[in-house]
Structures are given as C-alpha cells and as structure tokens.
Short mmCIF file of C-alpha atoms in Angstrom, two decimals:
data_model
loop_
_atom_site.label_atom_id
_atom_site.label_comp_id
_atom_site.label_asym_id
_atom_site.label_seq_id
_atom_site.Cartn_x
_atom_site.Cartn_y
_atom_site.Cartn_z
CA UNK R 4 0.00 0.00 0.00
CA UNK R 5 1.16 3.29 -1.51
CA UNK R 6 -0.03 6.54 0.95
CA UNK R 7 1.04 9.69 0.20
CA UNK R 8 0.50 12.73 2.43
CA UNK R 9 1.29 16.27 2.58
CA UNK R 10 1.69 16.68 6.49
CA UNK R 11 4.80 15.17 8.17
CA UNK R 12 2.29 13.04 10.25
CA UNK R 13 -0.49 10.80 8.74
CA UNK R 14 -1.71 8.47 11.03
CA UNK R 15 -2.97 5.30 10.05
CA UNK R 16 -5.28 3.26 12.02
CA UNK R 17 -6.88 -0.94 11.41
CA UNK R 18 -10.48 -1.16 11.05
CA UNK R 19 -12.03 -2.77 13.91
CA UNK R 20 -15.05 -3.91 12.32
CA UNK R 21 -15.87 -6.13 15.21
CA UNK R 22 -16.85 -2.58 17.41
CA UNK R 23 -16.81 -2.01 21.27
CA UNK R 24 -16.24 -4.85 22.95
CA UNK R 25 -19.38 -4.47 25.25
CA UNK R 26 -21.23 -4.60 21.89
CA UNK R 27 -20.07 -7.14 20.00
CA UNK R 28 -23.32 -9.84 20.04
CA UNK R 29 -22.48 -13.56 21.35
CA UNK R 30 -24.47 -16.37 22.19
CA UNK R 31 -23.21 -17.15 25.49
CA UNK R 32 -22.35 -14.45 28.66
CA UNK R 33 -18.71 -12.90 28.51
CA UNK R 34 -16.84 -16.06 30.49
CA UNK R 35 -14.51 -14.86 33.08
CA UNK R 36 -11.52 -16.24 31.78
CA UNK R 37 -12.31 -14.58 28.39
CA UNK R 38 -13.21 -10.73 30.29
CA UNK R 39 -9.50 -11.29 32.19
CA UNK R 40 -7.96 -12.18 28.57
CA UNK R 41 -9.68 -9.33 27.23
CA UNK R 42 -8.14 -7.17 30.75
CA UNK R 43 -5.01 -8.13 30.19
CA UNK R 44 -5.24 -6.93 26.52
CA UNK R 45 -5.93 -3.52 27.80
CA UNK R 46 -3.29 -3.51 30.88
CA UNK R 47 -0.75 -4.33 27.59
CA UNK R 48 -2.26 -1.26 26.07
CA UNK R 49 -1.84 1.18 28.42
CA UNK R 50 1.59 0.30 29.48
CA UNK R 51 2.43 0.25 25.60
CA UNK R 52 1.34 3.56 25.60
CA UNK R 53 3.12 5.03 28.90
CA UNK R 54 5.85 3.79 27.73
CA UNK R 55 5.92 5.50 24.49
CA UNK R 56 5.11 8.32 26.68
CA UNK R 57 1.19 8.81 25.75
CA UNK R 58 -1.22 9.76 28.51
CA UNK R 59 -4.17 7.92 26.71
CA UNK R 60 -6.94 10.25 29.66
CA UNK R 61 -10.45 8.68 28.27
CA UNK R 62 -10.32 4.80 29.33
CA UNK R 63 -13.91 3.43 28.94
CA UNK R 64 -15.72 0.49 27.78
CA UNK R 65 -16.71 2.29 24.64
CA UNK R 66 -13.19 2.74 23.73
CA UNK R 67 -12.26 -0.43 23.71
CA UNK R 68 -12.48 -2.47 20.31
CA UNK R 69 -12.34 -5.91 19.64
CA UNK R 70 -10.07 -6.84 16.49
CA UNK R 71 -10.60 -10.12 14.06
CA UNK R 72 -8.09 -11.62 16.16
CA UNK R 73 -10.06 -11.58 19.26
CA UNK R 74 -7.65 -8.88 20.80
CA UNK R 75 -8.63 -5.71 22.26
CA UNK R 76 -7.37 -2.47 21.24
CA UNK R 77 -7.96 0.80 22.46
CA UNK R 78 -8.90 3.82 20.59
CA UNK R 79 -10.11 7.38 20.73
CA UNK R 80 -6.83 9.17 21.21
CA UNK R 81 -8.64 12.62 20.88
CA UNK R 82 -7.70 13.90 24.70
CA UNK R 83 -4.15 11.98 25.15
CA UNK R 84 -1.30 13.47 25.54
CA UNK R 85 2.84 12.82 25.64
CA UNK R 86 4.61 13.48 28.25
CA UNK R 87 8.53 14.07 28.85
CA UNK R 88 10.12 12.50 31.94
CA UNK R 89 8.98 9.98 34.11
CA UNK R 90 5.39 11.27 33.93
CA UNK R 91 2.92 13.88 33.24
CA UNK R 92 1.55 16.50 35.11
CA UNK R 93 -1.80 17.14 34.51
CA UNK R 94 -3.49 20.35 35.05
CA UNK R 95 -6.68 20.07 33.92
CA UNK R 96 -9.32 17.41 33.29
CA UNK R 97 -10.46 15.48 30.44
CA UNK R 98 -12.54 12.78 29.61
CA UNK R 99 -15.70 11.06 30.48
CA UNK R 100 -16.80 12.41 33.85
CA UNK R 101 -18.44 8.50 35.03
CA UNK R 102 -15.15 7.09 34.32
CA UNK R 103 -12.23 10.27 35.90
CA UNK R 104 -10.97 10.23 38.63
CA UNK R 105 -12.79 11.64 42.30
CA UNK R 106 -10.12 14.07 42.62
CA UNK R 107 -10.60 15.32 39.39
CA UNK R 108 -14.17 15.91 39.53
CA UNK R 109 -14.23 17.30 43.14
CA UNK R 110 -11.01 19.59 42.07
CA UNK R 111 -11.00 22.60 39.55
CA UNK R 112 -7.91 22.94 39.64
CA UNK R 113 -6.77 19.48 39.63
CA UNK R 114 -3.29 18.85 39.38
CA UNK R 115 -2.57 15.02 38.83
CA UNK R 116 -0.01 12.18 37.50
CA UNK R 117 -0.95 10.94 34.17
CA UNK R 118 -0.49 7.32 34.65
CA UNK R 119 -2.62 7.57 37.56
CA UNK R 120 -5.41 8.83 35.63
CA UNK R 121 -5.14 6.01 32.98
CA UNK R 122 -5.10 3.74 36.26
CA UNK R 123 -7.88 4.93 38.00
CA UNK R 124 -9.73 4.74 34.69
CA UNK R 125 -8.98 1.28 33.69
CA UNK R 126 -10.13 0.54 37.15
CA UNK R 127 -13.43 1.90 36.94
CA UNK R 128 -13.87 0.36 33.41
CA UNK R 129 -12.99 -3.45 35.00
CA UNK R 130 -16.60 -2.46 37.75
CA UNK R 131 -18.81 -1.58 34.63
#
C-alpha cells in the first residue's frame, strides 16, 4: 500500500469492524476467563502507551475495540497526551466524567499524574 501525504504526520489506524467490545453480540455471557484475557489486553495497552510516553486520559468500555483476532485495542486518542520525563503533570481534566478520577471531579484545579489517571480509569472500566 502506496499513501502519500502532505503533512509530516499521517496516522494510520486498522479497522475494527468487530466494534466495542461491550457490543459485540455472542451467544453465550462474557466467560470470566475470556473478560481477564480481554483485561489483560488492555493492561498491555496502556503500558504500551506510557511507555511510548502517551497519557491515553479517556479509558472506557466504549473505547475499547475488539479486532478479528479476538484482541482488544484501544482507541479514541482525541484527549491523550505525551509526556517528557517519568510522567505527566496534569493540570486540567479530560474525559468522560463516570469514568475520571474523584479528585478530578471534586477539584477545579486538579493537578494530577498521568499514569494515575489512565489507572484509576482502567479501574473503573474493570466495575462496569
């Protein structure tokens, strides 16, 4: 595949046909062993992207898609951000409210690590 493009950056993103993983129709409940599979998928994600230095800030069910190979992927990268150092320092809030942190809700002026955030977020997206 030839692209050509006249910015220096062109991302390029896979088609996940398959959707949201909470969407996807099956016959059978989610088994346990598969929603820990599909966990761990996402716990590979994140620390992919911390350690490439992204901040991804919007965790949620919604943005997590299930590829062909029954491997989940996360997407929406339209509130990350990349961060020098060890981590970022966050000094505002982004993101689905029902899925940030407390802190961040109860704090206008929140001030917070960026890793947490992406923590606390992929924790309250393994209680939906």
């Amino acid at each position: 595949m030839n692209i050509t493009c006249k910015l220096s950056v062109c991302p390029v993103f896979e088609l996940l046909e398959r959707g949201e993983v909470l969407e996807v129709p099956t016959d059978t409940p989610l088994s346990e062993s598969k929603a820990w599979t599909y966990f761990r998928d996402v716990i590979q994600g994140i620390e992919y992207l911390h350690y490439q230095r992204i901040i991804h800030r919007d965790i949620k069910p919604s943005n997590l898609l299930l590829g062909e190979d029954g491997c989940v992927q996360i997407g929406d990268f339209g509130v990350c951000n990349e961060f020098h150092g060890s981590d970022a320092s966050l000094s505002n809030t982004a993101g689905t409210p029902a899925f940030m942190a407390p802190e961040a809700l109860n704090n206008s002026t929140f001030s917070g690590k960026g890793q947490l955030v992406d923590c606390c977020q992929l924790h309250l997206t393994r209680q939906f």
